[in-house]
Each structure stands twice: as structure tokens, then as C-alpha cells.
């Protein structure tokens, strides 16, 4: 399957964690005594005001033998003031990863942590060290978050991660999904046309299906120096999107999963989720809970409530598709019938349980006087109709563009332009494909008079959007969409085309969008303003790069609830 071609068309259209201890526990017996390494670095995540997850992975000559590990948490980089410590065991049941939920920490405090191997109860060898931070409680001046998504290994160097690692301040890193991709290393696979692919070959070289496959791909990403540096810099708060399992996944399957040749979807999904929990610094699900139900909240003092949602694997209805759902009985496009299908209230992104949780959390945040309600969300929420490049470029320039494109891509651009004339969504896999469910989220915001900021990934583009309700009379939220770390977007397929300008011209809710830049979003939240800086790296084809602010936007709260429009800062 030619993934680059298919993805270009798509653009148009368990186990428990290691226990935390107040004091050091006895080292288990029968552990591996040979030298072990920490080749995959360290990470921390899911910070709360009194606790944080610490993570590492042990590499030993005998991968099947358990390895003892000691962890320490200190207030200084020399580890002279150790405040927490304990032992854990790495074993094959969790791919030799270690995850510790350290409790009893102080709020709004920076810590250093380290892991070392233990032999006969004593720590030996070199330590692997990271930095983390707990969340504030009560009055808080500001919060600084770095936001990323979509890190396709063969497509380029993870310079956005490296840039985040070098920030003078970052309280937490949010990863909004597609931390890994499931594709293989064949020449026609997604990302393999990049000049960097020859030295960044996916491991394993085939599409991910088994638990062993997903583990190897996570290990490859954690072996990347830039990824290791960013993980060691600050705590991460993460959510999966589709590629942690398979492209365009939904509750019952995925576009990139063929049961006839790739087996049972439930088994593949379970493998992807298990590897994710093993390899990511995310708190383990509570006993009896579905691993897929990963929605959870984080309170940053009185400045922000961050609510991380799950819109892929627990309730999402199968995506509509123009090629399959637009044709009427006579084979001709039936836009009226398609609109009825699209607006069906039964089409869901979130299930009822998650929706009720979101309503409670948003309402509680507003009533407690928290300045901002921030939604950590995988896909773009704004209404984004197909853009008309011909109208934006003019007919001669548009004709010249089409002449330079391969036939399949020229056809897709023409079809997108035709769909633009009838106000159809550009991406049915985003919230645009589930408008009734989106309005239910907006009703939650409006009922609580929230001041929402929606953060979105997936699209491989920067966005600054104003979100309006279905009636188009009430602005309910601001949205910042973050571009990819490396994954290709529209501009990679249509270099030089004024794609952002065309989307802005076509869509009321889109105030700015850029489909060429790679990088991250730097979000600074204060009581009277939220500043989103779209941070672009100059290249992903070389490890030598520069970083610049592509655009800066400021959001201010509305005195009656809600937010005012985006202002360019």
C-alpha cells in the first residue's frame, strides 16, 4: 500500500506500576547482577501537587532476568538533599520498563530524580538523571506549557523536542498524540520519501501488529537524543491519537487495519495500549477501569484546569468518508443525504461517561475561580471547510500548480476545490465529522460560563481559531492547533501553494494557519491573558537548526463568561 499517496489524499478529505515507597523497600532476591544500562533515558509525567510518575527502561545482557533499580528524588542536582527514594524491579512482563508513582512531594516544587541499578541491595553504576516539577496549589502567577504532536521518526529530526529541552522554563510538556506511527520501512511507506529516512529507518521495518512490534517502535523513539532530552527536562502529560494503534482508529477498528490479513482489531488495539502504558510516563488505570478510558484532569493552581480527553478508542463512531458516503442511489453526489448522516446526534467522539466527567470538571473549575479551562484534545475542533486554492491563487497559477503535481494529487486538489463550493468539512476525522457531539461540548462550556482554550494536534499544521456555536451567534472558545514535530502536511505535498491564506479566506473561525512549519506551541497562561506562541524550527532535515516565533496570539477572558477573540500579539 502506498501510504504517502493515501495520506496525501486523506489530508484533503496493564499491568501495575512499580510502587512508590515512603522509605526504601528491601531489594527482591534473585535479580540480575550483571551490568545494566539505561539506554532509553528517563521521563516523568502526570504531575499532581503532591506526586509525579517517574519512568525509565533497563537494558541488561539477559533481557529475561529481572533487574533491581533504585530511584532517588532530590531538591538539588548533586542529590545531597534526597527527599524520597525506593526500589523497583524491571522485568520482561513490562518490557523491562520501570514506572514509579512518587507521593508525598511539595507543591510547585522542582525536583531532580535518578535511577541506578542495584546489586545485592546496593546502588551501582552510573545514574540516569532527569528534572520534574509538581503542580501549584492556590494563588499562582502563571503557567508555561509546551505542546507537541505527531512525531514521525523517518520524516526528520526531532528538533522541536530539542528546542523544548533548551527552554529556560517549562512547567509541563503536553503531547497530544501520534507519539509513534505504526507504518513500516518499505520505500512507499509514510515518511520514507524524506531525505532523513535512510538514517532513520523505522524499527521494526514492518507495520506494527504485535505487542513486540509496538514495544520496539516505542524503544526507538525513546532512543532518540532529542526525545530523551525533552523527557528529562520536565514532566509530560500525554494522550494517544490514532497512530499509537493504527491510522484513523475508532472504537471498532481503523482505516489502516484489515482484519482479513492483520487479525483481530481488539488484539492489536490492546497491544498498542499496553506498550503505550509501559513506555510512556502516564499514570496506570485504576483497578477495574478500561485502559482506553484515559481522560483525566490536572489543576495548575488557580490559573488553569487542564482536562485531557480521549476521542479515539472508547466511543468514537466510524468516520464518514466522501468516497463512500456521498454518492446517492443514482451514483451522483447527494449532499443533502450526506448532511443528514453527518449531523446525526448518534455520531460520537466521546461517550456519555466522559461527557458527564467533562461537564463536572468544567463546572467545578469555573466555580472554584480558576482563570482558564484548557482542553487537551487530539484533533482540530474548529469548523474548517475545504479551501478553494483556485480562488486564492488565480486561474493561471492554479493551473500551473496542477500541472506540476502527480495525477492522483492533482485530482484530489480539484475535488477539494469542488467541495469547497458547498461548505463541506475538509477533515471528517476531526470534530467537523461529529458536529452534534461538538455542540454538546460547546453546551458544556456555555452552561458553566467557562473560559475555554482548546489545544489540538493531528493536523500537522499550526492553527489559531475562534470557536463559535452551531448558531454562529456565540463565541465559546479559542483554539490553538499545534503543528507536527516532523510529520508531513499539506505544504509538503503542495510546496509554495498559499494554503493557509486559502483556509483563512474560506473559514470564519480560522484566524491563522500554517501548513509548512514544524515545531511546537508555547502556551503561557496568566489570570488576565493566555499567550500562544507558534514556535517554528527552521528545518527537520538537519540537527542544526534555529527556532523562531512564527506568530503570537493573545486570548483574553470575556467578563460574562467565554473568551474574547484572538488578538495577534
Coordinates of C-alpha atoms in Angstrom, one line a residue:
X1 CA 0.0 0.0 0.0
X2 CA 1.3 3.4 -1.0
X3 CA 1.0 5.2 2.3
X4 CA 2.3 8.6 1.1
X5 CA -0.3 8.6 -1.6
X6 CA -3.1 7.6 0.7
X7 CA -2.1 10.0 3.4
X8 CA -1.9 12.9 0.9
X9 CA -5.5 12.1 -0.2
X10 CA -6.6 11.9 3.4
X11 CA -5.3 15.4 4.0
X12 CA -7.9 16.5 1.6
X13 CA -10.8 15.0 2.5
X14 CA -1.5 -3.3 32.4
X15 CA 0.0 -4.3 34.5
X16 CA 0.5 -2.2 37.6
X17 CA 3.2 0.4 38.0
X18 CA 6.1 0.0 40.3
X19 CA 5.0 1.0 43.8
X20 CA 6.2 4.2 45.4
X21 CA 7.6 4.0 48.9
X22 CA 7.9 6.4 51.7
X23 CA 11.1 4.6 52.7
X24 CA 13.4 2.2 50.8
X25 CA 11.9 -1.3 50.5
X26 CA 14.0 -4.5 50.6
X27 CA 15.6 -5.4 47.3
X28 CA 13.9 -8.5 45.8
X29 CA 16.1 -11.6 45.7
X30 CA 17.3 -13.4 42.5
X31 CA 17.9 -10.3 40.5
X32 CA 20.3 -9.9 37.6
X33 CA 23.8 -9.0 38.9
X34 CA 25.5 -8.1 35.6
X35 CA 26.0 -4.6 34.4
X36 CA 22.8 -2.9 33.2
X37 CA 22.3 0.3 31.2
X38 CA 19.6 3.0 30.8
X39 CA 19.7 3.3 27.0
X40 CA 16.3 4.9 26.8
X41 CA 16.8 7.7 29.2
X42 CA 14.2 8.8 31.8
X43 CA 10.9 10.5 31.8
X44 CA 8.4 11.9 34.3
X45 CA 4.7 12.6 33.8
X46 CA 1.2 13.1 35.1
X47 CA 2.3 15.6 37.8
X48 CA -0.1 16.5 40.6
X49 CA 0.5 18.8 43.5
X50 CA 2.0 16.1 45.7
X51 CA 3.1 13.4 43.3
X52 CA 4.6 12.5 39.9
X53 CA 5.2 9.5 37.8
X54 CA 8.9 8.6 37.2
X55 CA 9.9 6.3 34.3
X56 CA 12.9 4.5 32.9
X57 CA 13.8 1.4 31.0
X58 CA 16.6 -1.0 31.8
X59 CA 18.8 -2.7 29.2
X60 CA 20.7 -5.8 30.5
X61 CA 22.7 -8.6 28.8
X62 CA 20.0 -11.0 29.9
X63 CA 16.7 -9.4 28.9
X64 CA 14.7 -12.1 30.6
X65 CA 16.3 -11.7 34.1
X66 CA 14.8 -9.2 36.5
X67 CA 16.9 -6.2 37.3
X68 CA 16.8 -4.2 40.6
X69 CA 16.6 -0.5 40.3
X70 CA 17.0 2.3 42.9
X71 CA 15.3 5.6 42.5
X72 CA 16.0 8.9 44.3
X73 CA 14.3 12.2 44.3
X74 CA 16.2 15.3 45.5
X75 CA 15.8 19.1 45.5
X76 CA 19.3 19.6 44.2
X77 CA 21.2 18.3 41.1
X78 CA 24.0 16.8 43.3
X79 CA 21.4 14.7 45.2
X80 CA 22.7 16.0 48.6
X81 CA 19.1 16.6 49.8
X82 CA 17.3 13.4 48.9
X83 CA 13.6 13.6 49.9
X84 CA 12.3 10.3 48.5
X85 CA 13.8 7.0 47.5
X86 CA 13.0 3.4 46.9
X87 CA 13.5 0.2 44.9
X88 CA 11.7 -1.1 41.9
X89 CA 12.2 -4.1 39.6
X90 CA 12.4 -4.2 35.8
X91 CA 11.3 -7.4 34.2
X92 CA 10.2 -8.8 30.9
X93 CA 6.4 -8.6 31.8
X94 CA 6.6 -4.9 31.2
X95 CA 9.4 -4.9 28.6
X96 CA 11.9 -4.0 31.4
X97 CA 10.4 -0.6 31.9
X98 CA 10.0 0.8 35.4
X99 CA 7.3 3.2 36.4
X100 CA 7.1 4.7 39.9
X101 CA 4.3 6.9 41.3
X102 CA 6.2 9.0 43.9
X103 CA 3.9 10.5 46.5
X104 CA 4.4 13.0 49.4
X105 CA 6.1 15.8 47.4
X106 CA 5.6 19.5 47.9
X107 CA 3.5 21.6 45.5
X108 CA 5.1 23.9 42.9
X109 CA 8.5 22.4 43.5
X110 CA 11.2 21.4 41.1
X111 CA 12.9 18.1 41.7
X112 CA 15.8 16.1 40.3
X113 CA 15.4 12.4 40.1
X114 CA 17.7 9.5 39.1
X115 CA 17.7 5.7 38.6
X116 CA 20.6 3.3 39.3
X117 CA 20.9 -0.4 39.1
X118 CA 21.1 -2.3 42.4
X119 CA 23.1 -5.4 43.1
X120 CA 22.8 -7.1 46.5
X121 CA 20.8 -4.1 47.7
X122 CA 23.4 -1.5 46.8
X123 CA 23.2 1.0 44.0
X124 CA 25.9 0.5 41.4
X125 CA 27.0 2.0 38.1
X126 CA 26.2 5.4 36.6
X127 CA 22.9 7.1 37.2
X128 CA 20.4 8.4 34.6
X129 CA 19.0 11.8 35.8
X130 CA 16.0 14.0 35.0
X131 CA 14.1 17.0 36.2
X132 CA 10.5 17.3 37.1
X133 CA 8.0 19.6 38.8
X134 CA 4.9 19.3 40.8
X135 CA 1.8 21.4 40.2
X136 CA 1.0 24.5 42.2
X137 CA -1.9 24.9 44.7
X138 CA -3.9 28.1 45.3
X139 CA -2.8 31.6 44.0
X140 CA -0.5 31.1 41.1
X141 CA 1.1 33.8 38.9
X142 CA 1.4 31.9 35.6
X143 CA 1.9 28.5 33.9
X144 CA 4.1 27.7 30.9
X145 CA 3.3 24.7 28.8
X146 CA 5.0 23.3 25.7
X147 CA 2.6 21.5 23.3
X148 CA 3.6 19.0 20.7
X149 CA 2.1 16.2 18.5
X150 CA 2.9 13.9 15.5
X151 CA 6.5 12.7 15.7
X152 CA 7.1 10.5 12.6
X153 CA 10.6 9.0 13.1
X154 CA 11.8 8.7 9.5
X155 CA 10.4 12.1 8.3
X156 CA 13.1 14.2 10.1
X157 CA 15.0 15.0 13.3
X158 CA 13.0 15.8 16.4
X159 CA 14.3 19.4 16.6
X160 CA 11.1 20.6 18.3
X161 CA 11.9 18.2 21.2
X162 CA 15.4 19.5 21.4
X163 CA 14.2 23.1 21.4
X164 CA 11.8 22.3 24.3
X165 CA 14.7 20.8 26.3
X166 CA 16.6 24.0 26.0
X167 CA 13.7 26.3 27.2
X168 CA 14.7 28.3 30.3
X169 CA 11.3 27.5 31.8
X170 CA 8.6 24.9 31.0
X171 CA 6.2 23.6 33.7
X172 CA 5.0 20.7 31.7
X173 CA 5.1 19.2 28.1
X174 CA 1.8 18.2 26.6
X175 CA 1.9 15.6 23.8
X176 CA -1.5 15.4 22.0
X177 CA -0.9 12.2 20.2
X178 CA 0.8 10.3 17.4
X179 CA 3.9 9.9 19.6
X180 CA 4.8 6.9 17.3
X181 CA 3.5 5.8 14.0
X182 CA 2.6 2.2 13.0
X183 CA 4.0 2.2 9.4
X184 CA 6.9 0.1 8.2
X185 CA 10.1 0.9 6.3
X186 CA 9.2 0.0 2.7
X187 CA 10.0 2.7 0.2
X188 CA 6.3 3.6 -0.3
X189 CA 5.5 3.8 3.4
X190 CA 4.6 7.1 5.1
X191 CA 7.7 9.3 5.7
X192 CA 10.1 7.1 3.8
X193 CA 10.5 9.6 1.0
X194 CA 12.2 12.0 3.3
X195 CA 15.9 12.6 2.9
X196 CA 16.4 11.6 6.5
X197 CA 14.7 8.2 6.2
X198 CA 17.9 6.4 5.1
X199 CA 19.4 7.0 8.6
X200 CA 16.1 6.9 10.5
X201 CA 14.7 3.6 9.4
X202 CA 11.7 2.5 11.4
X203 CA 12.2 -0.4 13.8
X204 CA 10.7 -3.0 13.2
X205 CA 10.8 -2.4 9.5
X206 CA 7.3 -3.7 9.0
X207 CA 3.9 -2.4 10.1
X208 CA 3.2 -2.8 13.8
X209 CA 0.8 -5.5 14.7
X210 CA 2.0 -7.4 17.8
X211 CA 3.0 -6.2 21.3
X212 CA 6.6 -6.9 20.5
X213 CA 6.3 -4.6 17.4
X214 CA 4.8 -1.7 19.3
X215 CA 7.4 -2.1 22.1
X216 CA 10.3 -1.9 19.5
X217 CA 8.9 1.3 18.0
X218 CA 8.5 3.0 21.4
X219 CA 12.0 1.9 22.2
X220 CA 13.3 3.5 19.0
X221 CA 11.6 6.8 19.8
X222 CA 13.0 6.8 23.4
X223 CA 16.5 6.1 21.9
X224 CA 16.4 9.5 20.1
X225 CA 18.7 12.0 21.8
X226 CA 16.3 14.9 21.3
X227 CA 13.3 12.9 22.7
X228 CA 15.4 11.9 25.7
X229 CA 16.4 15.5 26.4
X230 CA 12.8 16.7 26.3
X231 CA 11.6 13.9 28.5
X232 CA 14.3 14.6 31.0
X233 CA 13.6 18.4 31.0
X234 CA 10.1 18.5 32.5
X235 CA 7.0 16.3 33.3
X236 CA 4.9 15.2 30.3
X237 CA 1.1 15.0 30.1
X238 CA 0.2 12.7 27.2
X239 CA -2.7 11.3 25.3
X240 CA -2.7 9.0 22.3
X241 CA -4.3 9.7 19.0
X242 CA -4.7 7.1 16.2
X243 CA -1.2 6.1 15.2
X244 CA -0.3 4.6 18.6
X245 CA -2.6 1.8 17.4
X246 CA -3.5 2.4 13.7
X247 CA -4.4 5.3 11.3
X248 CA -7.9 6.7 11.7
X249 CA -8.8 4.4 14.5
X250 CA -12.3 4.3 16.1
X251 CA -14.0 2.2 18.7
X252 CA -14.5 -0.8 16.3
X253 CA -11.5 -0.7 14.0
X254 CA -9.2 1.6 12.0
X255 CA -8.7 2.6 8.4
X256 CA -5.3 1.1 8.5
X257 CA -6.4 -2.2 9.9
X258 CA -7.6 -5.0 7.6
X259 CA -8.9 -7.9 9.7
X260 CA -8.6 -10.4 6.9
X261 CA -4.8 -10.0 6.8
X262 CA -3.9 -8.3 10.0
X263 CA -6.1 -10.2 12.5
X264 CA -8.4 -9.2 15.3
X265 CA -8.6 -5.4 15.9
X266 CA -9.2 -5.8 19.6
X267 CA -6.0 -7.8 20.0
X268 CA -4.0 -5.2 18.0
X269 CA -5.5 -2.3 20.0
X270 CA -4.7 -4.0 23.3
X271 CA -1.1 -4.5 22.2
X272 CA -0.7 -0.8 21.3
X273 CA -2.3 0.4 24.5
X274 CA -0.2 -2.0 26.7
X275 CA 3.0 -0.8 25.0
X276 CA 1.9 2.8 25.5
X277 CA 1.4 2.3 29.2
X278 CA 4.7 0.6 29.5
X279 CA 6.7 3.1 27.7
X280 CA 5.0 6.4 28.5
X281 CA 5.1 8.4 31.8
X282 CA 1.3 8.2 32.2
X283 CA -0.4 7.0 35.4
X284 CA -1.7 3.5 35.2
X285 CA -5.5 3.0 35.1
X286 CA -7.2 2.2 38.4
X287 CA -8.2 -1.3 39.1
X288 CA -11.3 -2.3 37.1
X289 CA -11.1 0.6 34.7
X290 CA -10.8 0.3 31.0
X291 CA -7.2 1.1 29.9
X292 CA -8.7 3.0 27.0
X293 CA -10.5 5.4 29.4
X294 CA -7.5 7.7 29.8
X295 CA -9.3 11.0 30.3
X296 CA -8.1 12.8 33.4
X297 CA -7.5 16.3 34.9
X298 CA -4.7 18.5 36.2
X299 CA -5.0 21.6 38.3
X300 CA -2.4 24.3 37.9
X301 CA -3.3 26.4 41.0
X302 CA -6.0 29.0 40.3
X303 CA -4.7 29.7 36.8
X304 CA -5.8 26.6 34.8
X305 CA -7.6 23.4 34.8
X306 CA -6.2 21.1 32.2
X307 CA -8.6 18.3 31.0
X308 CA -7.1 15.6 28.8
X309 CA -9.8 13.9 26.7
X310 CA -9.9 10.6 24.8
X311 CA -11.6 10.6 21.5
X312 CA -10.3 7.6 19.7
X313 CA -10.9 4.2 21.4
X314 CA -13.7 4.4 23.9
X315 CA -16.7 5.8 21.9
X316 CA -15.8 7.2 18.5
X317 CA -18.2 6.3 15.8
X318 CA -16.8 5.1 12.5
X319 CA -15.7 8.1 10.4
X320 CA -17.7 9.2 7.3
X321 CA -15.8 9.3 4.0
X322 CA -16.7 11.3 0.9
X323 CA -15.7 8.4 -1.4
X324 CA -18.2 6.0 0.3
X325 CA -20.9 8.1 1.9
X326 CA -21.5 11.0 -0.6
X327 CA -22.9 9.1 -3.5
X328 CA -26.7 8.7 -3.8
X329 CA -28.7 5.8 -5.2
X330 CA -28.1 7.0 -8.7
X331 CA -24.3 7.2 -8.1
X332 CA -24.3 11.0 -8.2
X333 CA -23.3 13.1 -5.1
X334 CA -26.2 13.6 -2.7
X335 CA -25.2 16.4 -0.5
X336 CA -28.5 16.6 1.4
X337 CA -28.4 13.0 2.4
X338 CA -24.7 13.3 3.4
X339 CA -25.5 16.3 5.6
X340 CA -28.2 14.2 7.4
X341 CA -25.7 11.5 8.1
X342 CA -23.0 14.0 9.2
X343 CA -25.4 15.7 11.7
X344 CA -26.8 12.5 13.2
X345 CA -26.7 13.0 17.0
X346 CA -25.8 9.4 17.4
X347 CA -22.4 10.1 15.9
X348 CA -20.0 10.3 18.9
X349 CA -16.4 11.3 19.7
X350 CA -16.9 11.0 23.4
X351 CA -19.1 8.5 25.3
X352 CA -21.7 9.6 27.8
X353 CA -19.4 8.8 30.8
X354 CA -16.6 11.0 29.5
X355 CA -19.1 13.8 28.6
X356 CA -20.5 13.8 32.1
X357 CA -17.0 13.9 33.6
X358 CA -16.1 16.8 31.4
X359 CA -19.2 18.7 32.4
X360 CA -18.5 18.2 36.2
X361 CA -14.8 19.2 35.8
X362 CA -15.5 22.3 33.8
X363 CA -18.3 23.4 36.1
X364 CA -16.1 22.8 39.2
X365 CA -13.2 24.7 37.7
X366 CA -15.3 27.7 36.9
X367 CA -17.0 27.7 40.4
X368 CA -13.6 27.5 42.1
X369 CA -12.5 30.7 40.3
X370 CA -9.9 29.1 38.1
X371 CA -9.0 31.5 35.3
X372 CA -8.9 29.1 32.3
X373 CA -10.4 25.7 31.4
X374 CA -7.9 24.1 28.9
X375 CA -8.9 21.1 26.8
X376 CA -6.1 18.7 25.8
X377 CA -7.6 17.2 22.7
X378 CA -6.3 15.2 19.8
X379 CA -8.0 16.7 16.7
X380 CA -9.0 20.2 15.4
X381 CA -12.3 21.4 16.8
X382 CA -12.9 24.4 14.6
X383 CA -15.2 24.4 11.5
X384 CA -12.8 24.2 8.6
X385 CA -14.4 23.9 5.2
X386 CA -12.4 22.8 2.2
X387 CA -10.3 25.7 0.8
X388 CA -10.5 26.9 -2.8
X389 CA -6.9 27.3 -3.9
X390 CA -8.0 28.4 -7.4
X391 CA -9.9 31.4 -6.0
X392 CA -6.9 32.3 -3.8
X393 CA -4.2 31.8 -6.4
X394 CA -5.9 32.8 -9.6
X395 CA -6.6 30.5 -12.5
X396 CA -3.1 30.7 -14.2
X397 CA -1.1 30.0 -11.0
X398 CA -3.6 27.2 -10.0
X399 CA -3.3 25.6 -13.5
X400 CA 0.5 25.8 -13.2
X401 CA 0.3 24.1 -9.8
X402 CA -1.9 21.3 -11.1
X403 CA 0.5 20.7 -14.0
X404 CA 3.4 20.0 -11.6
X405 CA 1.5 17.5 -9.4
X406 CA 1.2 13.8 -10.0
X407 CA -2.2 12.9 -11.4
X408 CA -3.6 11.4 -8.2
X409 CA -2.8 14.5 -6.2
X410 CA -4.0 16.9 -8.9
X411 CA -7.3 15.1 -8.9
X412 CA -7.5 15.4 -5.1
X413 CA -6.9 19.1 -5.2
X414 CA -9.6 19.6 -7.8
X415 CA -12.0 17.6 -5.8
X416 CA -11.2 19.6 -2.7
X417 CA -11.8 22.8 -4.6
X418 CA -15.2 21.5 -5.8
X419 CA -16.2 20.5 -2.3
X420 CA -15.3 24.0 -1.1
X421 CA -18.2 25.4 -3.1
X422 CA -20.7 23.6 -1.0
X423 CA -19.4 24.2 2.5
X424 CA -18.1 20.7 3.3
X425 CA -15.6 19.9 6.1
X426 CA -12.0 19.4 5.0
X427 CA -11.3 16.7 7.5
X428 CA -14.1 14.2 8.5
X429 CA -11.7 12.6 11.0
X430 CA -11.7 15.8 13.1
X431 CA -14.6 17.3 15.1
X432 CA -16.0 18.5 11.9
X433 CA -17.0 14.9 11.2
X434 CA -19.0 14.9 14.5
X435 CA -20.8 18.3 14.7
X436 CA -23.6 17.2 17.1
X437 CA -21.0 15.9 19.6
X438 CA -19.0 19.1 19.2
X439 CA -22.1 21.2 20.0
X440 CA -22.6 19.1 23.2
X441 CA -19.1 20.1 24.3
X442 CA -19.9 23.7 23.5
X443 CA -23.1 23.5 25.5
X444 CA -20.9 22.3 28.5
X445 CA -18.7 25.4 28.1
X446 CA -21.7 27.7 27.8
X447 CA -23.7 26.2 30.7
X448 CA -20.7 26.8 33.1
X449 CA -19.7 30.2 31.5
X450 CA -16.3 28.7 31.1
X451 CA -13.3 30.4 29.6
X452 CA -12.0 27.6 27.4
X453 CA -8.9 27.2 25.4
X454 CA -8.8 24.1 23.2
X455 CA -5.5 22.5 22.3
X456 CA -5.4 20.3 19.2
X457 CA -2.9 18.1 17.4
X458 CA -3.2 15.7 14.5
X459 CA -3.4 18.1 11.5
X460 CA 0.4 18.7 11.0
X461 CA -0.3 22.5 10.9
X462 CA -0.4 25.5 13.2
X463 CA -3.9 26.9 13.8
X464 CA -5.3 29.9 15.7
X465 CA -9.1 29.6 15.7
X466 CA -12.1 31.1 17.3
X467 CA -14.8 28.6 18.0
X468 CA -18.5 29.5 17.6
X469 CA -21.6 27.6 18.5
X470 CA -23.8 26.0 15.8
X471 CA -26.0 29.1 15.6
X472 CA -22.9 31.2 14.9
X473 CA -24.0 33.7 17.5
X474 CA -21.8 32.9 20.5
X475 CA -18.0 32.6 20.6
X476 CA -17.4 29.8 23.0
X477 CA -13.7 29.1 23.0
X478 CA -10.3 29.8 21.4
X479 CA -8.3 27.1 19.9
X480 CA -4.6 26.6 19.3
X481 CA -3.6 23.8 16.9
X482 CA 0.0 22.6 17.1
X483 CA 1.9 21.5 14.0
X484 CA 3.8 18.3 13.8
X485 CA 7.3 17.6 15.2
X486 CA 8.1 16.0 11.8
X487 CA 5.0 14.6 10.1
X488 CA 4.2 15.9 6.6
X489 CA 1.3 18.3 6.0
X490 CA -0.4 20.0 3.0
X491 CA 2.6 22.1 2.2
X492 CA 4.9 19.1 1.9
X493 CA 2.7 17.9 -0.9
X494 CA 1.9 21.3 -2.4
X495 CA 5.1 23.4 -1.9
X496 CA 4.6 27.1 -2.4
X497 CA 0.8 27.0 -2.5
X498 CA -0.9 29.6 -0.3
X499 CA -2.8 27.0 1.7
X500 CA -3.0 29.0 4.9
X501 CA -4.3 32.0 3.1
X502 CA -6.9 29.9 1.3
X503 CA -8.2 28.4 4.6
X504 CA -8.4 31.8 6.3
X505 CA -10.3 33.2 3.3
X506 CA -12.8 30.4 3.3
X507 CA -13.4 30.0 7.1
X508 CA -14.8 32.4 9.6
X509 CA -13.3 30.5 12.6
X510 CA -9.8 30.3 11.2
X511 CA -7.7 33.4 12.0
X512 CA -4.3 31.9 11.1
X513 CA -3.0 28.6 9.9
X514 CA 0.4 27.5 8.6
X515 CA 0.9 24.1 6.9
X516 CA 4.6 24.2 6.3
X517 CA 6.3 24.9 9.6
X518 CA 7.3 22.2 12.1
X519 CA 7.7 22.9 15.8
X520 CA 5.7 23.3 19.0
X521 CA 3.3 25.6 20.8
X522 CA 4.4 27.6 23.8
X523 CA 1.4 28.5 25.9
X524 CA 1.7 30.9 28.8
X525 CA -1.4 31.2 31.0
X526 CA -2.0 34.1 33.3
X527 CA -5.1 35.4 35.0
X528 CA -5.9 38.1 32.5
X529 CA -4.5 36.6 29.3
X530 CA -3.3 33.5 27.6
X531 CA -0.5 33.8 25.1
X532 CA 0.1 31.2 22.4
X533 CA 3.4 31.4 20.6
X534 CA 3.7 29.3 17.5
X535 CA 7.3 28.2 17.7
X536 CA 8.8 27.0 14.4
X537 CA 12.1 25.2 13.8
X538 CA 14.0 26.2 10.7
X539 CA 14.5 22.6 9.5
X540 CA 13.9 19.0 10.4
X541 CA 16.4 17.7 7.8
X542 CA 19.4 18.6 9.8
X543 CA 20.2 18.5 13.5
X544 CA 21.5 22.1 13.1
X545 CA 18.5 24.4 13.3
X546 CA 17.2 27.7 14.6
X547 CA 13.9 28.5 16.4
X548 CA 11.7 31.5 15.9
X549 CA 8.2 32.7 16.9
X550 CA 6.2 32.3 13.7
X551 CA 3.1 34.1 15.2
X552 CA 2.0 35.1 18.7
X553 CA -1.7 35.4 19.7
X554 CA -3.3 36.6 22.9
X555 CA -6.6 35.4 24.3
X556 CA -8.4 37.4 27.0
X557 CA -11.4 36.3 29.0
X558 CA -14.9 37.8 28.5
X559 CA -16.3 39.3 31.6
X560 CA -19.6 37.5 31.1
X561 CA -18.0 34.1 30.6
X562 CA -16.3 32.8 27.5
X563 CA -13.4 34.3 25.7
X564 CA -12.8 37.3 23.5
X565 CA -11.4 36.9 20.1
X566 CA -7.7 36.1 19.3
X567 CA -5.5 39.2 19.1
X568 CA -2.2 39.0 17.3
X569 CA 0.5 39.9 19.9

